[in-house]
Short mmCIF file of N, CA and C in Angstrom, two decimals:
data_model
loop_
_atom_site.label_atom_id
_atom_site.label_comp_id
_atom_site.label_asym_id
_atom_site.label_seq_id
_atom_site.Cartn_x
_atom_site.Cartn_y
_atom_site.Cartn_z
N MET A 1470 -15.49 3.14 25.59
CA MET A 1470 -14.18 2.95 24.21
C MET A 1470 -12.88 3.53 24.47
N SER A 1471 -11.80 2.86 23.76
CA SER A 1471 -10.44 2.92 24.09
C SER A 1471 -10.02 3.35 22.92
N SER A 1472 -8.65 3.95 22.79
CA SER A 1472 -7.92 4.15 21.30
C SER A 1472 -6.65 3.58 21.49
N THR A 1473 -7.10 2.54 22.41
CA THR A 1473 -5.61 1.66 22.10
C THR A 1473 -6.57 0.21 21.34
N VAL A 1474 -6.03 0.01 20.11
CA VAL A 1474 -6.26 -1.12 19.97
C VAL A 1474 -5.03 -2.12 19.38
N GLU A 1475 -5.54 -3.50 19.23
CA GLU A 1475 -4.26 -4.19 18.44
C GLU A 1475 -5.36 -4.88 16.88
N GLY A 1476 -4.00 -4.91 16.08
CA GLY A 1476 -4.52 -5.79 14.87
C GLY A 1476 -4.19 -6.81 14.13
N PHE A 1477 -4.32 -7.82 13.81
CA PHE A 1477 -4.72 -8.87 13.94
C PHE A 1477 -3.73 -9.38 12.56
N SER A 1478 -4.57 -9.22 11.14
CA SER A 1478 -4.00 -9.64 10.22
C SER A 1478 -4.50 -8.45 8.91
N LEU A 1479 -3.86 -8.72 7.75
CA LEU A 1479 -4.26 -7.82 7.06
C LEU A 1479 -5.13 -8.61 5.87
N SER A 1480 -6.30 -7.94 6.11
CA SER A 1480 -6.97 -8.37 5.24
C SER A 1480 -8.07 -8.16 3.71
N HIS A 1481 -7.82 -7.07 3.52
CA HIS A 1481 -8.00 -5.80 2.51
C HIS A 1481 -6.71 -5.26 2.25
N ALA A 1482 -6.42 -5.23 1.34
CA ALA A 1482 -5.83 -3.84 0.17
C ALA A 1482 -6.37 -3.59 -0.96
N GLY A 1483 -6.63 -2.20 -1.03
CA GLY A 1483 -7.18 -2.15 -2.53
C GLY A 1483 -6.47 -0.72 -3.13
N ILE A 1484 -6.38 -0.27 -4.23
CA ILE A 1484 -6.08 1.01 -5.02
C ILE A 1484 -7.13 1.96 -4.75
N LEU A 1485 -6.98 3.07 -4.53
CA LEU A 1485 -7.83 4.44 -3.77
C LEU A 1485 -8.47 5.04 -5.09
N ASN A 1486 -9.14 6.15 -5.30
CA ASN A 1486 -9.26 7.10 -6.58
C ASN A 1486 -8.63 8.39 -7.13
N GLY A 1487 -8.50 8.35 -5.54
CA GLY A 1487 -7.49 10.23 -5.40
C GLY A 1487 -8.79 10.74 -5.66
N THR A 1488 -9.35 11.11 -5.97
CA THR A 1488 -10.49 12.54 -5.37
C THR A 1488 -11.63 12.15 -4.59
N THR A 1489 -12.27 11.13 -4.34
CA THR A 1489 -13.37 10.90 -3.19
C THR A 1489 -12.68 9.79 -2.28
N GLY A 1490 -11.45 9.21 -2.43
CA GLY A 1490 -11.53 8.11 -1.18
C GLY A 1490 -11.68 7.10 -1.46
N ALA A 1491 -12.70 6.75 -2.79
CA ALA A 1491 -13.51 5.12 -2.68
C ALA A 1491 -12.27 4.61 -3.14
N GLU A 1492 -12.83 3.27 -3.23
CA GLU A 1492 -11.92 1.75 -4.18
C GLU A 1492 -12.70 2.45 -5.56
N GLU A 1493 -11.05 2.12 -6.31
CA GLU A 1493 -11.52 2.00 -7.46
C GLU A 1493 -12.00 0.35 -8.35
N ALA A 1494 -12.76 0.61 -9.01
CA ALA A 1494 -13.34 -0.53 -9.62
C ALA A 1494 -12.02 -0.86 -10.05
N GLY A 1495 -12.33 -2.41 -9.70
CA GLY A 1495 -10.89 -2.95 -10.13
C GLY A 1495 -9.97 -2.67 -8.99
N GLY A 1496 -10.14 -2.36 -7.59
CA GLY A 1496 -8.51 -1.65 -7.55
C GLY A 1496 -8.59 -2.96 -6.41
N ASP A 1497 -9.57 -4.26 -6.05
CA ASP A 1497 -9.50 -5.04 -5.03
C ASP A 1497 -8.32 -5.31 -4.98
N ILE A 1498 -7.07 -6.15 -4.03
CA ILE A 1498 -5.73 -7.08 -4.62
C ILE A 1498 -6.82 -8.59 -3.88
N TYR A 1499 -7.03 -8.91 -4.38
CA TYR A 1499 -8.02 -10.27 -4.03
C TYR A 1499 -6.93 -11.18 -3.55
N GLY A 1500 -7.04 -12.27 -2.82
CA GLY A 1500 -6.69 -13.29 -2.24
C GLY A 1500 -5.45 -13.31 -1.52
N ILE A 1501 -4.99 -12.02 -0.31
CA ILE A 1501 -4.04 -11.57 0.07
C ILE A 1501 -3.69 -13.23 1.22
N ARG A 1502 -2.61 -13.06 1.00
CA ARG A 1502 -1.44 -14.53 1.87
C ARG A 1502 -0.78 -13.17 2.55
N SER A 1503 0.18 -12.37 2.29
CA SER A 1503 1.11 -11.83 3.52
C SER A 1503 0.87 -9.92 2.92
N GLY A 1504 1.16 -9.74 3.89
CA GLY A 1504 1.90 -7.94 3.54
C GLY A 1504 2.57 -7.43 4.61
N SER A 1505 3.22 -6.28 3.83
CA SER A 1505 4.34 -5.68 5.33
C SER A 1505 4.19 -4.01 4.63
N LEU A 1506 4.22 -3.27 5.60
CA LEU A 1506 5.08 -2.18 5.50
C LEU A 1506 6.26 -1.70 6.01
N GLU A 1507 7.64 -1.23 5.17
CA GLU A 1507 8.10 -1.17 6.14
C GLU A 1507 9.08 0.43 5.89
N LEU A 1508 8.99 1.17 7.04
CA LEU A 1508 9.38 2.42 7.13
C LEU A 1508 10.95 2.62 6.38
N ASP A 1509 11.38 2.51 5.58
CA ASP A 1509 13.07 3.26 5.20
C ASP A 1509 13.35 4.53 5.83
N GLN A 1510 14.47 4.15 6.41
CA GLN A 1510 14.35 5.42 7.52
C GLN A 1510 16.24 5.34 7.81
N ASP A 1511 16.95 7.01 7.87
CA ASP A 1511 18.06 6.65 8.38
C ASP A 1511 17.86 8.46 9.03
N SER A 1512 19.09 8.08 10.27
CA SER A 1512 19.87 9.09 10.98
C SER A 1512 20.84 9.77 10.95
N TYR A 1513 21.44 11.18 11.94
CA TYR A 1513 22.74 11.06 11.31
C TYR A 1513 22.73 11.97 13.24
N ASP A 1514 23.95 11.21 13.69
CA ASP A 1514 24.22 11.55 15.37
C ASP A 1514 25.22 12.90 14.70
N ASN A 1515 24.64 14.11 15.93
CA ASN A 1515 25.60 15.46 15.83
C ASN A 1515 26.65 15.01 16.57
N THR A 1516 27.76 15.19 16.36
CA THR A 1516 28.69 14.49 17.74
C THR A 1516 29.63 15.97 18.19
N GLY A 1517 30.11 16.58 19.05
CA GLY A 1517 30.95 17.11 19.86
C GLY A 1517 31.59 16.65 21.32
N ASP A 1518 32.47 17.44 21.72
CA ASP A 1518 33.49 16.90 23.00
C ASP A 1518 32.87 15.42 23.05
N ASP A 1519 33.68 14.61 21.82
CA ASP A 1519 33.45 13.43 22.12
C ASP A 1519 32.26 12.20 22.77
N ALA A 1520 31.21 13.28 22.54
CA ALA A 1520 29.78 12.97 22.72
C ALA A 1520 28.58 12.82 21.82
N ILE A 1521 27.40 12.04 21.61
CA ILE A 1521 26.55 12.41 20.53
C ILE A 1521 26.01 13.51 21.33
N LEU A 1522 25.38 14.52 20.75
CA LEU A 1522 25.20 15.75 21.51
C LEU A 1522 23.30 15.57 21.13
N SER A 1523 23.14 14.97 19.46
CA SER A 1523 21.47 14.87 19.91
C SER A 1523 21.88 14.04 18.13
N THR A 1524 21.06 13.85 18.22
CA THR A 1524 20.48 12.90 16.56
C THR A 1524 19.40 12.77 15.84
N TRP A 1525 19.40 13.60 14.65
CA TRP A 1525 18.34 14.03 13.86
C TRP A 1525 17.69 12.46 12.87
N PHE A 1526 16.38 12.19 12.54
CA PHE A 1526 16.03 11.83 12.21
C PHE A 1526 15.01 11.63 11.09
N TRP A 1527 14.96 10.55 9.96
CA TRP A 1527 14.50 10.92 8.43
C TRP A 1527 13.63 10.34 8.08
N ALA A 1528 13.19 10.30 6.78
CA ALA A 1528 12.08 8.73 6.45
C ALA A 1528 12.37 9.15 4.93
N ASN A 1529 12.83 8.46 4.16
CA ASN A 1529 12.98 8.55 2.47
C ASN A 1529 11.33 8.02 1.82
N LYS A 1530 11.36 6.98 2.25
CA LYS A 1530 9.56 6.15 1.97
C LYS A 1530 9.50 5.06 2.60
N VAL A 1531 8.45 4.54 2.58
CA VAL A 1531 8.00 3.14 3.16
C VAL A 1531 7.56 2.08 1.61
N ASN A 1532 8.21 0.74 2.03
CA ASN A 1532 8.07 -0.46 1.27
C ASN A 1532 6.51 -1.12 1.43
N VAL A 1533 5.89 -1.24 0.41
CA VAL A 1533 4.61 -1.63 0.82
C VAL A 1533 5.10 -3.29 -0.05
N THR A 1534 4.42 -4.37 0.63
CA THR A 1534 4.97 -5.53 -0.07
C THR A 1534 3.48 -6.27 -0.10
N ILE A 1535 3.13 -6.83 -0.98
CA ILE A 1535 2.06 -7.73 -0.43
C ILE A 1535 1.60 -8.96 -1.73
N GLN A 1536 1.29 -10.31 -0.78
CA GLN A 1536 1.93 -11.24 -1.72
C GLN A 1536 -0.05 -12.28 -1.88
N ALA A 1537 -0.24 -12.48 -3.14
CA ALA A 1537 -1.57 -13.29 -3.64
C ALA A 1537 -1.57 -13.93 -3.76
N GLY A 1538 -2.52 -14.85 -3.91
CA GLY A 1538 -2.00 -16.26 -4.49
C GLY A 1538 -3.43 -15.79 -5.84
N TYR A 1539 -3.65 -14.61 -6.45
CA TYR A 1539 -4.44 -14.69 -7.53
C TYR A 1539 -4.01 -13.32 -8.25
N ILE A 1540 -3.96 -13.48 -9.36
CA ILE A 1540 -3.72 -12.16 -10.66
C ILE A 1540 -5.25 -11.70 -10.75
N SER A 1541 -5.15 -10.73 -10.08
CA SER A 1541 -6.01 -9.84 -11.14
C SER A 1541 -5.75 -8.74 -12.12
N PHE A 1542 -6.51 -8.81 -12.98
CA PHE A 1542 -5.84 -7.96 -14.74
C PHE A 1542 -6.51 -6.83 -14.34
N ALA A 1543 -7.53 -6.78 -13.42
CA ALA A 1543 -8.01 -5.25 -13.69
C ALA A 1543 -7.08 -4.58 -12.51
N THR A 1544 -7.22 -5.27 -11.58
CA THR A 1544 -5.89 -4.80 -10.41
C THR A 1544 -4.92 -4.42 -11.06
N TRP A 1545 -4.26 -5.39 -11.78
CA TRP A 1545 -2.69 -4.93 -12.61
C TRP A 1545 -2.81 -3.64 -13.46
N SER A 1546 -3.83 -3.56 -14.10
CA SER A 1546 -4.15 -2.47 -15.16
C SER A 1546 -4.04 -1.47 -14.46
N LEU A 1547 -4.83 -1.42 -13.39
CA LEU A 1547 -5.10 -0.12 -12.60
C LEU A 1547 -2.99 0.07 -12.25
N MET A 1548 -2.17 -0.70 -11.41
CA MET A 1548 -1.33 -0.20 -11.55
C MET A 1548 -0.43 0.15 -12.10
N SER A 1549 -0.29 -0.32 -13.82
CA SER A 1549 0.77 -0.66 -14.67
C SER A 1549 0.49 0.58 -15.68
N GLY A 1550 -0.92 0.52 -15.77
CA GLY A 1550 -1.31 1.50 -17.04
C GLY A 1550 -1.69 0.84 -17.99
N SER A 1551 -1.29 -0.32 -18.26
CA SER A 1551 -1.70 -1.09 -19.25
C SER A 1551 -3.29 -1.97 -19.81
N LYS A 1552 -3.66 -1.50 -21.09
CA LYS A 1552 -4.26 -2.55 -21.17
C LYS A 1552 -5.15 -3.75 -21.36
N ILE A 1553 -6.00 -4.10 -20.77
CA ILE A 1553 -6.31 -5.32 -21.03
C ILE A 1553 -6.98 -6.00 -22.44
N LYS A 1554 -6.66 -6.67 -23.31
CA LYS A 1554 -7.32 -6.74 -23.96
C LYS A 1554 -8.29 -8.82 -23.56
N SER A 1555 -9.67 -8.53 -24.05
CA SER A 1555 -10.50 -9.43 -23.71
C SER A 1555 -11.15 -10.05 -25.24
N SER A 1556 -11.57 -11.27 -25.17
CA SER A 1556 -12.46 -12.11 -26.20
C SER A 1556 -13.18 -12.91 -25.44
N GLY A 1557 -14.43 -13.08 -26.34
CA GLY A 1557 -15.33 -14.34 -26.03
C GLY A 1557 -16.42 -13.83 -25.01
N SER A 1558 -17.08 -14.95 -24.33
CA SER A 1558 -18.10 -14.23 -23.53
C SER A 1558 -18.21 -15.05 -22.09
N ALA A 1559 -18.44 -15.40 -21.10
CA ALA A 1559 -19.08 -15.48 -19.68
C ALA A 1559 -17.91 -16.80 -19.81
N ALA A 1560 -17.85 -18.48 -20.25
CA ALA A 1560 -17.16 -19.19 -19.82
C ALA A 1560 -15.68 -19.08 -20.87
N THR A 1561 -16.21 -18.58 -21.93
CA THR A 1561 -15.33 -18.79 -23.27
C THR A 1561 -14.68 -17.70 -22.86
N GLY A 1562 -14.58 -16.73 -22.14
CA GLY A 1562 -13.60 -15.46 -21.71
C GLY A 1562 -12.09 -15.99 -22.06
N THR A 1563 -11.30 -14.93 -22.26
CA THR A 1563 -9.97 -14.92 -22.81
C THR A 1563 -9.43 -13.31 -22.17
N PHE A 1564 -8.33 -13.70 -21.30
CA PHE A 1564 -7.78 -12.18 -20.91
C PHE A 1564 -6.41 -12.33 -21.13
N GLU A 1565 -5.99 -10.70 -21.63
CA GLU A 1565 -4.61 -10.65 -22.24
C GLU A 1565 -4.27 -9.48 -21.75
N MET A 1566 -3.08 -9.75 -20.87
CA MET A 1566 -2.19 -8.22 -20.65
C MET A 1566 -0.61 -8.27 -20.97
N PRO A 1567 0.09 -7.32 -21.93
CA PRO A 1567 1.27 -7.24 -22.06
C PRO A 1567 2.50 -7.55 -20.23
N LEU A 1568 3.03 -8.62 -20.89
CA LEU A 1568 3.71 -8.52 -19.30
C LEU A 1568 5.18 -8.10 -19.75
N TRP A 1569 5.55 -6.64 -18.28
CA TRP A 1569 6.30 -6.34 -18.35
C TRP A 1569 7.18 -5.38 -19.51
N GLU A 1570 5.87 -5.07 -20.27
CA GLU A 1570 6.66 -3.74 -21.31
C GLU A 1570 6.88 -2.46 -20.91
N ASP A 1571 7.42 -1.38 -21.00
CA ASP A 1571 8.02 -0.18 -20.43
C ASP A 1571 7.24 0.27 -19.99
N ARG A 1572 6.02 0.76 -20.12
CA ARG A 1572 5.06 1.40 -19.47
C ARG A 1572 4.85 0.97 -17.84
N GLN A 1573 5.21 -0.38 -17.71
CA GLN A 1573 4.78 -0.56 -16.22
C GLN A 1573 6.24 -0.88 -15.62
N MET A 1574 7.09 -0.46 -16.00
CA MET A 1574 8.56 0.10 -14.95
C MET A 1574 8.21 1.16 -14.51
N ASN A 1575 7.37 2.43 -14.67
CA ASN A 1575 7.36 3.56 -14.40
C ASN A 1575 6.24 3.88 -14.64
N THR A 1576 5.09 3.81 -12.95
CA THR A 1576 3.99 3.75 -13.09
C THR A 1576 3.65 5.70 -12.68
N VAL A 1577 1.90 5.66 -12.55
CA VAL A 1577 1.40 6.97 -11.89
C VAL A 1577 1.25 6.35 -10.53
N ALA A 1578 1.56 7.18 -9.83
CA ALA A 1578 0.99 6.70 -7.94
C ALA A 1578 -0.48 6.85 -7.89
N ARG A 1579 -0.61 6.15 -6.75
CA ARG A 1579 -1.91 5.85 -6.31
C ARG A 1579 -2.19 6.13 -4.68
N PRO A 1580 -3.31 6.35 -4.75
CA PRO A 1580 -3.55 6.00 -3.24
C PRO A 1580 -3.95 4.48 -3.00
N MET A 1581 -3.28 3.94 -1.85
CA MET A 1581 -3.72 2.75 -1.21
C MET A 1581 -4.41 2.68 -0.01
N LEU A 1582 -5.44 1.99 0.35
CA LEU A 1582 -5.85 1.32 1.42
C LEU A 1582 -5.43 0.05 1.88
N LEU A 1583 -5.09 -0.14 3.21
CA LEU A 1583 -4.62 -1.86 3.79
C LEU A 1583 -5.75 -1.54 4.53
N ARG A 1584 -6.09 -2.60 4.96
CA ARG A 1584 -7.64 -2.98 6.06
C ARG A 1584 -6.63 -4.03 7.17
N ILE A 1585 -7.05 -3.66 8.48
CA ILE A 1585 -6.71 -4.98 9.34
C ILE A 1585 -7.89 -4.87 10.33
N PRO A 1586 -8.22 -6.09 10.54
CA PRO A 1586 -9.40 -6.35 11.68
C PRO A 1586 -8.52 -6.24 12.41
N SER A 1587 -9.21 -5.90 14.11
CA SER A 1587 -8.36 -5.22 14.87
C SER A 1587 -10.14 -5.24 16.43
N LYS A 1588 -9.08 -5.41 17.31
CA LYS A 1588 -9.86 -4.77 18.31
C LYS A 1588 -9.64 -4.13 19.39
N ASP A 1589 -10.13 -2.98 20.15
CA ASP A 1589 -9.58 -2.27 21.53
C ASP A 1589 -9.41 -3.31 23.07
N MET A 1590 -8.44 -2.55 23.41
CA MET A 1590 -8.52 -3.34 24.58
C MET A 1590 -9.28 -3.63 25.48
N GLU A 1591 -10.19 -3.36 25.34
CA GLU A 1591 -11.75 -3.40 25.97
C GLU A 1591 -12.50 -4.94 25.18
N GLY A 1592 -11.68 -5.27 24.27
CA GLY A 1592 -12.63 -6.13 22.90
C GLY A 1592 -13.67 -6.05 22.37
N ASN A 1593 -13.51 -4.55 21.93
CA ASN A 1593 -15.08 -4.29 20.97
C ASN A 1593 -13.78 -4.52 19.55
N ILE A 1594 -14.83 -4.88 18.80
CA ILE A 1594 -14.59 -5.41 17.61
C ILE A 1594 -14.57 -4.24 16.25
N ARG A 1595 -12.98 -3.55 15.95
CA ARG A 1595 -12.67 -2.72 14.99
C ARG A 1595 -12.32 -2.70 13.82
N GLU A 1596 -12.28 -2.32 12.87
CA GLU A 1596 -10.80 -1.93 12.07
C GLU A 1596 -10.19 -0.95 11.77
N LEU A 1597 -8.75 -1.42 11.06
CA LEU A 1597 -7.93 -0.14 11.69
C LEU A 1597 -7.14 -0.41 10.00
N ASP A 1598 -7.80 0.74 9.47
CA ASP A 1598 -7.25 1.35 8.56
C ASP A 1598 -6.05 2.02 7.95
N ILE A 1599 -4.99 1.78 7.28
CA ILE A 1599 -3.76 2.36 6.68
C ILE A 1599 -3.85 3.04 5.20
N VAL A 1600 -4.11 4.18 5.51
CA VAL A 1600 -4.15 4.99 4.09
C VAL A 1600 -3.11 5.60 3.51
N LEU A 1601 -2.24 5.08 2.12
CA LEU A 1601 -1.05 5.63 1.80
C LEU A 1601 -1.24 6.52 0.81
N TYR A 1602 -1.10 7.91 0.91
CA TYR A 1602 -1.63 8.78 -0.14
C TYR A 1602 -1.18 8.89 -1.37
N LYS A 1603 0.48 7.88 -1.91
CA LYS A 1603 1.38 8.01 -2.78
C LYS A 1603 1.77 7.06 -2.84
N VAL A 1604 1.27 6.02 -3.71
CA VAL A 1604 2.25 4.59 -4.24
C VAL A 1604 2.45 4.47 -5.35
N GLN A 1605 3.62 4.14 -5.64
CA GLN A 1605 4.31 4.36 -6.65
C GLN A 1605 4.57 2.20 -6.75
N PHE A 1606 4.12 2.00 -7.53
CA PHE A 1606 3.76 0.42 -7.68
C PHE A 1606 5.06 0.14 -8.68
N GLN A 1607 5.66 -1.23 -8.59
CA GLN A 1607 6.43 -2.04 -9.23
C GLN A 1607 6.07 -2.79 -9.97
N PRO A 1608 6.87 -2.91 -10.98
CA PRO A 1608 6.14 -4.01 -12.03
C PRO A 1608 5.73 -5.29 -11.34
N ILE A 1609 4.28 -5.89 -11.70
CA ILE A 1609 4.03 -7.07 -10.85
C ILE A 1609 5.22 -8.02 -11.11
N ASN A 1610 5.41 -9.07 -10.33
CA ASN A 1610 6.35 -10.48 -9.99
C ASN A 1610 5.82 -11.17 -9.63
N PHE A 1611 6.40 -12.37 -9.85
CA PHE A 1611 5.61 -14.09 -9.57
C PHE A 1611 7.04 -14.64 -9.00
N GLU A 1612 6.31 -15.54 -7.70
CA GLU A 1612 7.32 -16.20 -7.14
C GLU A 1612 6.73 -17.73 -7.53
N GLY A 1613 7.14 -18.93 -8.58
CA GLY A 1613 6.50 -20.11 -8.42
C GLY A 1613 6.53 -20.05 -9.65
N PRO A 1614 5.46 -21.07 -10.28
CA PRO A 1614 4.67 -21.76 -9.54
C PRO A 1614 5.51 -22.92 -9.37
N SER A 1615 5.45 -23.39 -7.53
CA SER A 1615 6.16 -25.16 -6.92
C SER A 1615 4.72 -25.35 -6.50
N TYR A 1616 5.36 -26.50 -6.26
CA TYR A 1616 4.80 -28.01 -5.66
C TYR A 1616 3.72 -27.00 -4.58
N LYS A 1617 2.28 -27.51 -4.07
CA LYS A 1617 2.30 -27.43 -3.54
C LYS A 1617 1.11 -25.78 -2.64
N GLU A 1618 2.30 -24.76 -3.57
CA GLU A 1618 2.10 -23.75 -3.43
C GLU A 1618 1.23 -22.77 -4.56
N GLY A 1619 1.61 -23.47 -5.76
CA GLY A 1619 1.19 -22.91 -6.60
C GLY A 1619 1.71 -21.46 -7.53
N LEU A 1620 1.13 -20.95 -7.74
CA LEU A 1620 2.32 -19.38 -8.62
C LEU A 1620 1.57 -18.31 -7.32
N LEU A 1621 2.28 -17.80 -7.18
CA LEU A 1621 2.09 -16.45 -5.89
C LEU A 1621 2.20 -15.11 -7.17
N VAL A 1622 1.48 -14.18 -6.69
CA VAL A 1622 1.75 -12.86 -7.12
C VAL A 1622 2.64 -11.37 -6.11
N ASN A 1623 3.16 -11.07 -6.59
CA ASN A 1623 3.54 -9.90 -5.85
C ASN A 1623 3.18 -8.42 -6.24
N TYR A 1624 2.42 -8.05 -5.39
CA TYR A 1624 2.20 -6.46 -5.58
C TYR A 1624 2.70 -5.85 -4.60
N ASN A 1625 4.31 -5.00 -4.82
CA ASN A 1625 4.87 -4.37 -4.40
C ASN A 1625 4.77 -2.59 -4.70
N GLY A 1626 5.58 -1.79 -4.33
CA GLY A 1626 5.75 -0.47 -4.19
C GLY A 1626 6.05 -0.01 -3.12
N SER A 1627 6.47 1.45 -3.37
CA SER A 1627 6.55 2.35 -2.49
C SER A 1627 5.57 3.64 -2.27
N ALA A 1628 5.68 3.90 -1.03
CA ALA A 1628 4.94 4.64 -0.74
C ALA A 1628 5.79 6.09 -0.56
N LEU A 1629 5.48 7.42 -1.05
CA LEU A 1629 6.46 8.41 -0.92
C LEU A 1629 5.40 9.26 -0.19
N LYS A 1630 6.15 10.51 0.15
CA LYS A 1630 5.48 11.65 0.26
C LYS A 1630 4.55 12.48 -0.34
N SER A 1631 3.51 13.03 0.03
CA SER A 1631 2.48 13.84 -0.85
C SER A 1631 2.25 15.03 -0.03
N THR A 1632 2.02 15.70 -0.53
CA THR A 1632 0.96 17.20 -0.17
C THR A 1632 -0.47 16.71 -0.19
N VAL A 1633 -1.03 15.88 -0.65
CA VAL A 1633 -2.14 15.59 -0.72
C VAL A 1633 -3.01 14.23 -0.72
N ASP A 1634 -3.98 14.57 0.20
CA ASP A 1634 -4.59 12.98 1.07
C ASP A 1634 -4.80 12.59 -0.69
N GLU A 1635 -5.35 11.07 0.25
CA GLU A 1635 -6.35 10.17 -0.51
C GLU A 1635 -7.74 10.85 -1.40
N LYS A 1636 -8.38 11.87 -1.42
CA LYS A 1636 -9.61 12.64 -1.64
C LYS A 1636 -8.66 14.07 -2.71
N GLY A 1637 -7.43 13.95 -3.13
CA GLY A 1637 -6.81 15.11 -3.10
C GLY A 1637 -6.72 16.16 -2.53
N GLN A 1638 -6.82 16.20 -1.37
CA GLN A 1638 -7.19 17.27 -0.47
C GLN A 1638 -5.97 18.11 0.14
N PRO A 1639 -5.04 19.17 0.51
CA PRO A 1639 -4.19 19.12 1.14
C PRO A 1639 -3.84 18.97 2.55
N VAL A 1640 -3.09 18.08 2.69
CA VAL A 1640 -2.55 17.48 3.55
C VAL A 1640 -2.05 18.58 4.76
N VAL A 1641 -2.66 18.56 5.88
CA VAL A 1641 -2.18 19.60 7.15
C VAL A 1641 -1.62 19.26 8.08
N ASP A 1642 -0.58 20.05 8.45
CA ASP A 1642 -0.13 19.53 9.96
C ASP A 1642 -0.73 19.20 11.42
N SER A 1643 -0.71 18.43 11.89
CA SER A 1643 -2.10 17.83 12.94
C SER A 1643 -1.52 18.55 14.42
N VAL A 1644 -0.69 19.45 14.39
CA VAL A 1644 -0.78 20.42 15.31
C VAL A 1644 -0.49 21.98 14.87
N THR A 1645 -0.43 22.65 13.91
CA THR A 1645 0.01 23.26 13.17
C THR A 1645 -1.38 23.81 12.75
N GLY A 1646 -1.80 23.06 11.69
CA GLY A 1646 -2.64 22.97 10.47
C GLY A 1646 -2.17 23.76 9.66
N GLN A 1647 -1.02 24.04 9.39
CA GLN A 1647 -0.36 24.35 8.10
C GLN A 1647 -0.01 23.34 7.27
N PRO A 1648 0.10 23.92 5.86
CA PRO A 1648 -0.08 22.96 5.04
C PRO A 1648 1.86 22.14 4.88
N THR A 1649 1.79 20.28 4.70
CA THR A 1649 2.21 19.63 5.12
C THR A 1649 2.62 18.57 4.23
N SER A 1650 3.23 17.71 4.32
CA SER A 1650 3.37 16.32 3.12
C SER A 1650 3.64 15.06 4.52
N SER A 1651 2.91 14.11 3.72
CA SER A 1651 2.95 12.90 4.61
C SER A 1651 3.25 11.75 3.72
N TYR A 1652 3.30 10.78 4.43
CA TYR A 1652 2.85 9.49 3.81
C TYR A 1652 1.40 8.75 3.43
N GLY A 1653 1.05 8.94 4.68
CA GLY A 1653 -0.60 8.72 4.70
C GLY A 1653 -1.12 8.89 6.48
N LYS A 1654 -2.37 7.60 6.78
CA LYS A 1654 -2.67 8.27 7.76
C LYS A 1654 -3.01 6.73 8.43
N ILE A 1655 -3.20 6.47 9.81
CA ILE A 1655 -3.92 4.99 10.46
C ILE A 1655 -5.69 5.84 11.10
N ILE A 1656 -6.01 4.43 10.95
CA ILE A 1656 -7.85 5.26 11.58
C ILE A 1656 -8.36 3.94 12.35
N SER A 1657 -8.13 4.26 13.05
CA SER A 1657 -9.55 3.06 13.74
C SER A 1657 -10.78 2.97 13.95
N ARG A 1658 -11.97 2.32 13.46
CA ARG A 1658 -13.27 2.96 14.01
C ARG A 1658 -13.70 1.08 14.12
N VAL A 1659 -14.92 1.95 13.89
CA VAL A 1659 -16.12 0.52 14.82
C VAL A 1659 -16.35 0.09 13.02
N LYS A 1660 -16.45 -1.55 13.07
CA LYS A 1660 -16.39 -2.22 12.47
C LYS A 1660 -17.93 -1.81 11.73
N ALA A 1661 -18.05 -1.62 10.15
CA ALA A 1661 -19.21 -1.30 9.65
C ALA A 1661 -19.84 -3.01 9.35
#
């Protein structure tokens, strides 16, 4: 078994419940077209004697960008805190949600899972999971509709540092075991 893995593409994203680490009912972001994580970081060069003596690095947040071809009212409700109105049944069902109401501008942060199919350097199939402990979601936004592209939905947010993990347990330093904060974790495991 090798700890060196390669990831291929984002295959799944979901909102976790924050107490057991399981995915919330309706938390699946369905029909992902693309996704990215970008560390918003900065640095400071400590100078003296006409030279850089040291460099300090820090991270501000992680920008999460996911684009899908489907609107999931259930996922949107979890992200925004807004309620879905529904009427009718089966084939005649109607769903309604407020579009960009005030509550959708400042949402409750939630843990999130990103899953990437992968394999190790020996070719064994694995899953690479990125778990973000605290994601503050932006209001949902759209691209299109455009010819041959349709209507695309952007589920974006910012992962912030957290002192608790996706199960609500304290985050501890991987070396000292002392309480700390982190953006999340990455896990490589045999595909279930």
